[in-house]
Amino acid sequence: MSMSTSTSVCGGGGRMNPSSSSSSSLISRSYRRARGPAHAHAHSRHSTSRCRLSASSPSSVWAGSWDEDEYYDVVVVGAGHAGCEAALAAARMGRKTLLLTLTLDKIAWQPCNPAVGGPAKSQLVHEIDALGGEMGRMADRTYLQRRVLNRSRGPAVWALRAQTDKRMYSDVMRTILERTDNLFLREGMVTDIVTDENETLTGVTTHYGVTFRCAAAVVTTGTFGNGIVWVGRKQVSAGRAGESAVSGLTECLQRYGFETGRLKTGTPSRVD
């Protein structure tokens, strides 16, 4: 099992707001058919757009100083489910967006149970889909099997759940991100938030001292913020099994007055 600090949102153009917070959700949707041809056409337009600002394309390499000349409207920290949705939303609204993650090979990775939806979560995916999110479409494209849970009970507790191919899910989501205009992908561990004398957000700084200037930052670090993993009675620092935790960012948020806590995922043991 792993434990982590909670995620937060920092908005630019104003003072750091400790009362603003956001938590990522593991949700799904498999409900394209009821939306009609117009919605399907809009989805096709989004998913096939050319990648002009992808980290994997030469156009994303600029000729200036890393920490002085590179500016983004929005920087999203963490490329899990919430981070991917936040980055896509900002980029599709025309904002120059940077998505930072520890490794590009683990974008939208599902390390434990590779399922989308289920009780108390599937209804949230309807909301994400209504706002133009990608998670429901991803479930449609990568599911191995799906079913409606609690069918023997009343409709109020029915919940759609899709078991997905975790590797395909990650690969397809990365492709969508790379093909989205206004969106850059980069690897980096954010350890500090930079503000001016008025405590207005001006950028984020990585473990190697690279600062990306921005007007707003969205922090979706999930289980990686000072994460702890227990194996039997042994405790180790990790974001998830086999991957390092992120240190420094939680302490930075605390200095600005944010309250942090821990959530236990309770992942059971399993046999490979």
PDB file of C-alpha atoms in Angstrom:
ATOM      1  CA  MET A   1       0.000   0.000   0.000  1.00  0.00           C
ATOM      2  CA  SER A   2       1.118   3.573  -0.495  1.00  0.00           C
ATOM      3  CA  MET A   3       0.435   6.783   1.352  1.00  0.00           C
ATOM      4  CA  SER A   4       0.776  10.297   0.069  1.00  0.00           C
ATOM      5  CA  THR A   5       0.076  13.934   0.678  1.00  0.00           C
ATOM      6  CA  SER A   6      -2.959  15.504  -0.940  1.00  0.00           C
ATOM      7  CA  THR A   7      -2.864  17.357  -4.249  1.00  0.00           C
ATOM      8  CA  SER A   8      -3.296  21.110  -4.600  1.00  0.00           C
ATOM      9  CA  VAL A   9      -4.016  23.809  -7.146  1.00  0.00           C
ATOM     10  CA  CYS A  10      -2.071  27.062  -7.383  1.00  0.00           C
ATOM     11  CA  GLY A  11      -3.480  29.875  -9.491  1.00  0.00           C
ATOM     12  CA  GLY A  12      -1.395  32.617 -11.051  1.00  0.00           C
ATOM     13  CA  GLY A  13      -2.326  36.242 -11.309  1.00  0.00           C
ATOM     14  CA  GLY A  14      -3.124  36.435  -7.595  1.00  0.00           C
ATOM     15  CA  ARG A  15      -1.950  35.371  -4.169  1.00  0.00           C
ATOM     16  CA  MET A  16      -1.324  31.757  -3.292  1.00  0.00           C
ATOM     17  CA  ASN A  17      -4.627  30.418  -1.994  1.00  0.00           C
ATOM     18  CA  PRO A  18      -4.301  27.666   0.629  1.00  0.00           C
ATOM     19  CA  SER A  19      -8.052  27.075   0.591  1.00  0.00           C
ATOM     20  CA  SER A  20      -7.994  25.984  -3.037  1.00  0.00           C
ATOM     21  CA  SER A  21      -7.487  22.268  -3.387  1.00  0.00           C
ATOM     22  CA  SER A  22      -8.139  19.540  -5.882  1.00  0.00           C
ATOM     23  CA  SER A  23      -8.028  15.777  -5.668  1.00  0.00           C
ATOM     24  CA  SER A  24      -7.616  13.466  -8.596  1.00  0.00           C
ATOM     25  CA  SER A  25     -10.239  10.795  -9.290  1.00  0.00           C
ATOM     26  CA  LEU A  26      -9.990   7.411 -10.984  1.00  0.00           C
ATOM     27  CA  ILE A  27     -13.139   7.411 -13.063  1.00  0.00           C
ATOM     28  CA  SER A  28     -14.424   6.087 -16.322  1.00  0.00           C
ATOM     29  CA  ARG A  29     -17.013   6.180 -18.964  1.00  0.00           C
ATOM     30  CA  SER A  30     -18.139   4.026 -21.838  1.00  0.00           C
ATOM     31  CA  TYR A  31     -21.074   5.959 -23.085  1.00  0.00           C
ATOM     32  CA  ARG A  32     -20.349   7.374 -26.517  1.00  0.00           C
ATOM     33  CA  ARG A  33     -23.430   6.075 -28.290  1.00  0.00           C
ATOM     34  CA  ALA A  34     -25.974   8.391 -26.724  1.00  0.00           C
ATOM     35  CA  ARG A  35     -24.101  11.527 -27.674  1.00  0.00           C
ATOM     36  CA  GLY A  36     -24.834  11.508 -31.422  1.00  0.00           C
ATOM     37  CA  PRO A  37     -22.792  12.141 -34.613  1.00  0.00           C
ATOM     38  CA  ALA A  38     -21.892  15.734 -33.783  1.00  0.00           C
ATOM     39  CA  HIS A  39     -20.118  14.716 -30.590  1.00  0.00           C
ATOM     40  CA  ALA A  40     -18.298  11.902 -32.356  1.00  0.00           C
ATOM     41  CA  HIS A  41     -17.075  14.368 -34.984  1.00  0.00           C
ATOM     42  CA  ALA A  42     -15.754  16.711 -32.309  1.00  0.00           C
ATOM     43  CA  HIS A  43     -13.855  13.821 -30.725  1.00  0.00           C
ATOM     44  CA  SER A  44     -12.269  12.953 -34.053  1.00  0.00           C
ATOM     45  CA  ARG A  45     -11.123  16.526 -34.517  1.00  0.00           C
ATOM     46  CA  HIS A  46      -9.425  16.587 -31.107  1.00  0.00           C
ATOM     47  CA  SER A  47      -7.682  13.247 -31.335  1.00  0.00           C
ATOM     48  CA  THR A  48      -6.201  13.782 -34.796  1.00  0.00           C
ATOM     49  CA  SER A  49      -4.934  17.355 -34.439  1.00  0.00           C
ATOM     50  CA  ARG A  50      -1.300  17.902 -35.448  1.00  0.00           C
ATOM     51  CA  CYS A  51       1.356  18.001 -32.767  1.00  0.00           C
ATOM     52  CA  ARG A  52       3.104  21.342 -33.046  1.00  0.00           C
ATOM     53  CA  LEU A  53       4.129  21.717 -29.421  1.00  0.00           C
ATOM     54  CA  SER A  54       4.943  18.182 -28.323  1.00  0.00           C
ATOM     55  CA  ALA A  55       8.096  17.451 -26.368  1.00  0.00           C
ATOM     56  CA  SER A  56       8.900  14.727 -28.876  1.00  0.00           C
ATOM     57  CA  SER A  57       8.818  17.096 -31.856  1.00  0.00           C
ATOM     58  CA  PRO A  58      11.702  19.382 -32.915  1.00  0.00           C
ATOM     59  CA  SER A  59       9.373  22.423 -32.728  1.00  0.00           C
ATOM     60  CA  SER A  60       9.318  22.146 -28.938  1.00  0.00           C
ATOM     61  CA  VAL A  61      13.041  22.935 -28.711  1.00  0.00           C
ATOM     62  CA  TRP A  62      13.695  26.648 -28.345  1.00  0.00           C
ATOM     63  CA  ALA A  63      16.921  28.622 -28.590  1.00  0.00           C
ATOM     64  CA  GLY A  64      16.811  30.612 -25.362  1.00  0.00           C
ATOM     65  CA  SER A  65      17.724  30.109 -21.736  1.00  0.00           C
ATOM     66  CA  TRP A  66      15.684  27.409 -20.008  1.00  0.00           C
ATOM     67  CA  ASP A  67      14.868  29.400 -16.900  1.00  0.00           C
ATOM     68  CA  GLU A  68      14.503  32.864 -18.454  1.00  0.00           C
ATOM     69  CA  ASP A  69      12.931  32.631 -21.904  1.00  0.00           C
ATOM     70  CA  GLU A  70      10.505  29.724 -21.597  1.00  0.00           C
ATOM     71  CA  TYR A  71       7.063  30.857 -20.443  1.00  0.00           C
ATOM     72  CA  TYR A  72       3.772  28.966 -20.180  1.00  0.00           C
ATOM     73  CA  ASP A  73       0.246  30.015 -19.369  1.00  0.00           C
ATOM     74  CA  VAL A  74      -0.273  26.795 -17.386  1.00  0.00           C
ATOM     75  CA  VAL A  75       2.129  24.205 -15.941  1.00  0.00           C
ATOM     76  CA  VAL A  76       0.599  20.884 -14.854  1.00  0.00           C
ATOM     77  CA  VAL A  77       2.681  18.825 -12.425  1.00  0.00           C
ATOM     78  CA  GLY A  78       2.026  15.100 -12.712  1.00  0.00           C
ATOM     79  CA  ALA A  79       0.685  13.108 -15.663  1.00  0.00           C
ATOM     80  CA  GLY A  80      -1.772  10.753 -14.017  1.00  0.00           C
ATOM     81  CA  HIS A  81      -5.477  10.794 -14.806  1.00  0.00           C
ATOM     82  CA  ALA A  82      -6.100  14.236 -13.299  1.00  0.00           C
ATOM     83  CA  GLY A  83      -2.950  15.758 -14.789  1.00  0.00           C
ATOM     84  CA  CYS A  84      -3.746  14.558 -18.299  1.00  0.00           C
ATOM     85  CA  GLU A  85      -7.281  15.952 -18.112  1.00  0.00           C
ATOM     86  CA  ALA A  86      -6.044  19.285 -16.735  1.00  0.00           C
ATOM     87  CA  ALA A  87      -3.366  19.639 -19.425  1.00  0.00           C
ATOM     88  CA  LEU A  88      -5.778  18.771 -22.238  1.00  0.00           C
ATOM     89  CA  ALA A  89      -8.406  21.181 -20.928  1.00  0.00           C
ATOM     90  CA  ALA A  90      -5.945  24.075 -20.737  1.00  0.00           C
ATOM     91  CA  ALA A  91      -4.353  23.375 -24.130  1.00  0.00           C
ATOM     92  CA  ARG A  92      -7.705  22.993 -25.887  1.00  0.00           C
ATOM     93  CA  MET A  93      -8.711  26.394 -24.511  1.00  0.00           C
ATOM     94  CA  GLY A  94      -5.745  27.861 -26.356  1.00  0.00           C
ATOM     95  CA  ARG A  95      -3.386  28.172 -23.386  1.00  0.00           C
ATOM     96  CA  LYS A  96       0.276  27.325 -23.839  1.00  0.00           C
ATOM     97  CA  THR A  97       0.582  24.372 -21.477  1.00  0.00           C
ATOM     98  CA  LEU A  98       3.471  22.338 -20.081  1.00  0.00           C
ATOM     99  CA  LEU A  99       2.875  18.867 -18.611  1.00  0.00           C
ATOM    100  CA  LEU A 100       5.713  17.715 -16.349  1.00  0.00           C
ATOM    101  CA  THR A 101       6.059  14.090 -15.268  1.00  0.00           C
ATOM    102  CA  LEU A 102       8.759  11.900 -13.762  1.00  0.00           C
ATOM    103  CA  THR A 103       8.804   9.608 -16.801  1.00  0.00           C
ATOM    104  CA  LEU A 104       7.028   9.882 -20.125  1.00  0.00           C
ATOM    105  CA  ASP A 105       6.751   6.100 -20.274  1.00  0.00           C
ATOM    106  CA  LYS A 106       4.303   6.088 -17.350  1.00  0.00           C
ATOM    107  CA  ILE A 107       1.775   8.692 -18.500  1.00  0.00           C
ATOM    108  CA  ALA A 108      -1.727   7.797 -17.246  1.00  0.00           C
ATOM    109  CA  TRP A 109      -0.307   4.598 -15.790  1.00  0.00           C
ATOM    110  CA  GLN A 110      -2.619   2.277 -13.872  1.00  0.00           C
ATOM    111  CA  PRO A 111      -0.273   0.506 -11.450  1.00  0.00           C
ATOM    112  CA  CYS A 112      -2.781  -1.385  -9.327  1.00  0.00           C
ATOM    113  CA  ASN A 113      -6.168  -2.471 -10.614  1.00  0.00           C
ATOM    114  CA  PRO A 114      -6.381  -1.296 -14.255  1.00  0.00           C
ATOM    115  CA  ALA A 115     -10.067  -0.450 -14.082  1.00  0.00           C
ATOM    116  CA  VAL A 116     -12.026   2.689 -14.864  1.00  0.00           C
ATOM    117  CA  GLY A 117     -15.282   3.347 -13.082  1.00  0.00           C
ATOM    118  CA  GLY A 118     -17.123   1.372 -10.442  1.00  0.00           C
ATOM    119  CA  PRO A 119     -19.212   2.392  -7.433  1.00  0.00           C
ATOM    120  CA  ALA A 120     -18.976   6.096  -6.528  1.00  0.00           C
ATOM    121  CA  LYS A 121     -16.703   6.765  -9.514  1.00  0.00           C
ATOM    122  CA  SER A 122     -18.497   5.962 -12.773  1.00  0.00           C
ATOM    123  CA  GLN A 123     -20.903   8.896 -12.370  1.00  0.00           C
ATOM    124  CA  LEU A 124     -17.938  11.267 -12.162  1.00  0.00           C
ATOM    125  CA  VAL A 125     -16.806  10.172 -15.597  1.00  0.00           C
ATOM    126  CA  HIS A 126     -20.123  11.366 -16.997  1.00  0.00           C
ATOM    127  CA  GLU A 127     -19.278  14.796 -15.641  1.00  0.00           C
ATOM    128  CA  ILE A 128     -15.762  14.687 -17.096  1.00  0.00           C
ATOM    129  CA  ASP A 129     -17.183  13.642 -20.447  1.00  0.00           C
ATOM    130  CA  ALA A 130     -19.753  16.440 -20.392  1.00  0.00           C
ATOM    131  CA  LEU A 131     -16.871  18.887 -19.958  1.00  0.00           C
ATOM    132  CA  GLY A 132     -14.982  17.414 -22.927  1.00  0.00           C
ATOM    133  CA  GLY A 133     -12.620  15.172 -20.975  1.00  0.00           C
ATOM    134  CA  GLU A 134     -10.771  12.184 -22.377  1.00  0.00           C
ATOM    135  CA  MET A 135     -11.081   9.417 -19.780  1.00  0.00           C
ATOM    136  CA  GLY A 136     -14.374   7.969 -21.027  1.00  0.00           C
ATOM    137  CA  ARG A 137     -13.096   7.854 -24.585  1.00  0.00           C
ATOM    138  CA  MET A 138      -9.973   6.124 -23.360  1.00  0.00           C
ATOM    139  CA  ALA A 139     -12.055   3.480 -21.599  1.00  0.00           C
ATOM    140  CA  ASP A 140     -14.010   2.922 -24.813  1.00  0.00           C
ATOM    141  CA  ARG A 141     -10.816   2.420 -26.804  1.00  0.00           C
ATOM    142  CA  THR A 142      -8.839   0.230 -24.418  1.00  0.00           C
ATOM    143  CA  TYR A 143     -11.272  -1.863 -22.387  1.00  0.00           C
ATOM    144  CA  LEU A 144     -10.857  -5.640 -22.146  1.00  0.00           C
ATOM    145  CA  GLN A 145     -14.252  -6.213 -20.552  1.00  0.00           C
ATOM    146  CA  ARG A 146     -16.917  -4.073 -18.965  1.00  0.00           C
ATOM    147  CA  ARG A 147     -20.022  -4.625 -16.912  1.00  0.00           C
ATOM    148  CA  VAL A 148     -22.654  -2.820 -14.885  1.00  0.00           C
ATOM    149  CA  LEU A 149     -22.170  -3.561 -11.196  1.00  0.00           C
ATOM    150  CA  ASN A 150     -24.965  -3.989  -8.631  1.00  0.00           C
ATOM    151  CA  ARG A 151     -27.484  -4.935 -11.329  1.00  0.00           C
ATOM    152  CA  SER A 152     -29.417  -7.030  -8.779  1.00  0.00           C
ATOM    153  CA  ARG A 153     -30.183  -3.855  -6.817  1.00  0.00           C
ATOM    154  CA  GLY A 154     -31.925  -0.622  -7.679  1.00  0.00           C
ATOM    155  CA  PRO A 155     -30.778   1.746 -10.477  1.00  0.00           C
ATOM    156  CA  ALA A 156     -29.472   4.246  -7.920  1.00  0.00           C
ATOM    157  CA  VAL A 157     -26.480   2.009  -7.150  1.00  0.00           C
ATOM    158  CA  TRP A 158     -25.734   0.719 -10.659  1.00  0.00           C
ATOM    159  CA  ALA A 159     -22.164   1.509 -11.714  1.00  0.00           C
ATOM    160  CA  LEU A 160     -20.357   0.903 -14.994  1.00  0.00           C
ATOM    161  CA  ARG A 161     -16.814  -0.464 -14.687  1.00  0.00           C
ATOM    162  CA  ALA A 162     -14.350  -1.178 -17.491  1.00  0.00           C
ATOM    163  CA  GLN A 163     -11.228  -3.304 -17.105  1.00  0.00           C
ATOM    164  CA  THR A 164      -8.628  -1.763 -19.396  1.00  0.00           C
ATOM    165  CA  ASP A 165      -5.365  -2.765 -21.026  1.00  0.00           C
ATOM    166  CA  LYS A 166      -3.002  -0.694 -18.873  1.00  0.00           C
ATOM    167  CA  ARG A 167      -0.205  -0.510 -21.430  1.00  0.00           C
ATOM    168  CA  MET A 168      -2.523   0.425 -24.265  1.00  0.00           C
ATOM    169  CA  TYR A 169      -4.248   3.013 -22.075  1.00  0.00           C
ATOM    170  CA  SER A 170      -0.928   4.722 -21.339  1.00  0.00           C
ATOM    171  CA  ASP A 171       0.264   4.574 -24.959  1.00  0.00           C
ATOM    172  CA  VAL A 172      -2.970   5.951 -26.399  1.00  0.00           C
ATOM    173  CA  MET A 173      -3.171   8.761 -23.847  1.00  0.00           C
ATOM    174  CA  ARG A 174       0.410   9.791 -24.581  1.00  0.00           C
ATOM    175  CA  THR A 175      -0.381   9.868 -28.298  1.00  0.00           C
ATOM    176  CA  ILE A 176      -3.391  12.108 -27.678  1.00  0.00           C
ATOM    177  CA  LEU A 177      -1.303  14.475 -25.564  1.00  0.00           C
ATOM    178  CA  GLU A 178       1.457  14.626 -28.172  1.00  0.00           C
ATOM    179  CA  ARG A 179      -1.059  15.446 -30.922  1.00  0.00           C
ATOM    180  CA  THR A 180      -2.711  18.268 -29.011  1.00  0.00           C
ATOM    181  CA  ASP A 181      -1.837  21.803 -30.061  1.00  0.00           C
ATOM    182  CA  ASN A 182      -0.392  24.157 -27.416  1.00  0.00           C
ATOM    183  CA  LEU A 183       0.792  21.245 -25.257  1.00  0.00           C
ATOM    184  CA  PHE A 184       4.401  20.428 -24.329  1.00  0.00           C
ATOM    185  CA  LEU A 185       5.481  17.227 -22.558  1.00  0.00           C
ATOM    186  CA  ARG A 186       8.651  17.132 -20.477  1.00  0.00           C
ATOM    187  CA  GLU A 187      10.224  14.957 -17.819  1.00  0.00           C
ATOM    188  CA  GLY A 188      11.045  16.629 -14.525  1.00  0.00           C
ATOM    189  CA  MET A 189      10.488  16.482 -10.757  1.00  0.00           C
ATOM    190  CA  VAL A 190       9.027  19.740  -9.471  1.00  0.00           C
ATOM    191  CA  THR A 191      10.335  20.545  -5.977  1.00  0.00           C
ATOM    192  CA  ASP A 192       9.555  24.241  -5.536  1.00  0.00           C
ATOM    193  CA  ILE A 193       6.992  26.894  -6.443  1.00  0.00           C
ATOM    194  CA  VAL A 194       8.342  30.347  -7.273  1.00  0.00           C
ATOM    195  CA  THR A 195       6.508  33.543  -6.272  1.00  0.00           C
ATOM    196  CA  ASP A 196       7.268  37.247  -6.333  1.00  0.00           C
ATOM    197  CA  GLU A 197       7.302  39.657  -3.399  1.00  0.00           C
ATOM    198  CA  ASN A 198       3.482  39.695  -3.393  1.00  0.00           C
ATOM    199  CA  GLU A 199       3.324  35.870  -3.256  1.00  0.00           C
ATOM    200  CA  THR A 200       2.018  35.796  -6.813  1.00  0.00           C
ATOM    201  CA  LEU A 201       2.920  32.605  -8.626  1.00  0.00           C
ATOM    202  CA  THR A 202       5.613  33.117 -11.256  1.00  0.00           C
ATOM    203  CA  GLY A 203       6.894  29.610 -11.987  1.00  0.00           C
ATOM    204  CA  VAL A 204       7.913  26.155 -10.811  1.00  0.00           C
ATOM    205  CA  THR A 205      11.407  24.779 -10.262  1.00  0.00           C
ATOM    206  CA  THR A 206      12.577  21.211 -10.823  1.00  0.00           C
ATOM    207  CA  HIS A 207      14.981  19.030  -8.846  1.00  0.00           C
ATOM    208  CA  TYR A 208      17.823  20.053 -11.206  1.00  0.00           C
ATOM    209  CA  GLY A 209      17.216  23.779 -10.730  1.00  0.00           C
ATOM    210  CA  VAL A 210      15.371  24.435 -13.989  1.00  0.00           C
ATOM    211  CA  THR A 211      12.608  27.027 -13.569  1.00  0.00           C
ATOM    212  CA  PHE A 212       9.614  27.120 -15.893  1.00  0.00           C
ATOM    213  CA  ARG A 213       7.845  30.466 -15.713  1.00  0.00           C
ATOM    214  CA  CYS A 214       4.062  30.354 -15.778  1.00  0.00           C
ATOM    215  CA  ALA A 215       0.872  32.199 -14.871  1.00  0.00           C
ATOM    216  CA  ALA A 216      -0.815  29.197 -13.215  1.00  0.00           C
ATOM    217  CA  ALA A 217       0.206  25.778 -11.905  1.00  0.00           C
ATOM    218  CA  VAL A 218      -1.905  22.692 -11.297  1.00  0.00           C
ATOM    219  CA  VAL A 219      -0.389  20.139  -8.907  1.00  0.00           C
ATOM    220  CA  THR A 220      -1.665  16.574  -9.421  1.00  0.00           C
ATOM    221  CA  THR A 221       1.086  14.507  -7.841  1.00  0.00           C
ATOM    222  CA  GLY A 222      -1.209  11.731  -6.601  1.00  0.00           C
ATOM    223  CA  THR A 223       0.597   9.221  -4.386  1.00  0.00           C
ATOM    224  CA  PHE A 224       4.063  10.628  -5.163  1.00  0.00           C
ATOM    225  CA  GLY A 225       4.166  13.602  -2.779  1.00  0.00           C
ATOM    226  CA  ASN A 226       6.397  12.317   0.047  1.00  0.00           C
ATOM    227  CA  GLY A 227       4.894   8.902  -0.686  1.00  0.00           C
ATOM    228  CA  ILE A 228       5.489   5.918   1.575  1.00  0.00           C
ATOM    229  CA  VAL A 229       5.066   2.269   0.615  1.00  0.00           C
ATOM    230  CA  TRP A 230       4.744  -0.566   3.120  1.00  0.00           C
ATOM    231  CA  VAL A 231       5.791  -4.077   2.160  1.00  0.00           C
ATOM    232  CA  GLY A 232       4.965  -6.291   5.110  1.00  0.00           C
ATOM    233  CA  ARG A 233       6.397  -4.381   8.059  1.00  0.00           C
ATOM    234  CA  LYS A 234       9.034  -2.551   6.053  1.00  0.00           C
ATOM    235  CA  GLN A 235       8.509   1.071   5.082  1.00  0.00           C
ATOM    236  CA  VAL A 236      10.221   2.663   2.079  1.00  0.00           C
ATOM    237  CA  SER A 237       9.963   6.049   0.368  1.00  0.00           C
ATOM    238  CA  ALA A 238       8.239   5.561  -2.996  1.00  0.00           C
ATOM    239  CA  GLY A 239       5.519   7.036  -5.165  1.00  0.00           C
ATOM    240  CA  ARG A 240       4.463   3.521  -6.080  1.00  0.00           C
ATOM    241  CA  ALA A 241       6.257   0.198  -6.222  1.00  0.00           C
ATOM    242  CA  GLY A 242       9.592   0.600  -8.006  1.00  0.00           C
ATOM    243  CA  GLU A 243       9.360   4.392  -8.454  1.00  0.00           C
ATOM    244  CA  SER A 244      10.764   7.188  -6.301  1.00  0.00           C
ATOM    245  CA  ALA A 245       8.638   9.608  -4.320  1.00  0.00           C
ATOM    246  CA  VAL A 246       8.698  13.383  -4.825  1.00  0.00           C
ATOM    247  CA  SER A 247      10.283  15.302  -1.972  1.00  0.00           C
ATOM    248  CA  GLY A 248      10.419  19.052  -1.507  1.00  0.00           C
ATOM    249  CA  LEU A 249       7.127  20.074  -3.117  1.00  0.00           C
ATOM    250  CA  THR A 250       4.987  19.168  -0.102  1.00  0.00           C
ATOM    251  CA  GLU A 251       7.236  21.193   2.207  1.00  0.00           C
ATOM    252  CA  CYS A 252       7.035  24.100  -0.236  1.00  0.00           C
ATOM    253  CA  LEU A 253       3.223  24.053  -0.177  1.00  0.00           C
ATOM    254  CA  GLN A 254       3.273  23.917   3.610  1.00  0.00           C
ATOM    255  CA  ARG A 255       5.450  27.040   3.739  1.00  0.00           C
ATOM    256  CA  TYR A 256       2.748  28.876   1.795  1.00  0.00           C
ATOM    257  CA  GLY A 257       0.107  27.836   4.296  1.00  0.00           C
ATOM    258  CA  PHE A 258      -1.410  24.804   2.570  1.00  0.00           C
ATOM    259  CA  GLU A 259      -2.606  22.025   4.835  1.00  0.00           C
ATOM    260  CA  THR A 260      -1.444  18.562   3.758  1.00  0.00           C
ATOM    261  CA  GLY A 261      -2.413  15.087   4.880  1.00  0.00           C
ATOM    262  CA  ARG A 262      -2.114  11.450   3.940  1.00  0.00           C
ATOM    263  CA  LEU A 263      -4.466   9.037   2.206  1.00  0.00           C
ATOM    264  CA  LYS A 264      -3.973   5.275   2.338  1.00  0.00           C
ATOM    265  CA  THR A 265      -4.670   3.363  -0.864  1.00  0.00           C
ATOM    266  CA  GLY A 266      -4.759  -0.056   0.822  1.00  0.00           C
ATOM    267  CA  THR A 267      -3.477  -1.991  -2.200  1.00  0.00           C
ATOM    268  CA  PRO A 268      -3.737  -5.737  -1.443  1.00  0.00           C
ATOM    269  CA  SER A 269      -0.974  -8.227  -2.057  1.00  0.00           C
ATOM    270  CA  ARG A 270      -1.156 -10.119  -5.341  1.00  0.00           C
ATOM    271  CA  VAL A 271       0.558 -12.914  -7.260  1.00  0.00           C
ATOM    272  CA  ASP A 272       2.041 -12.021 -10.650  1.00  0.00           C
TER     273      ASP A 272
END
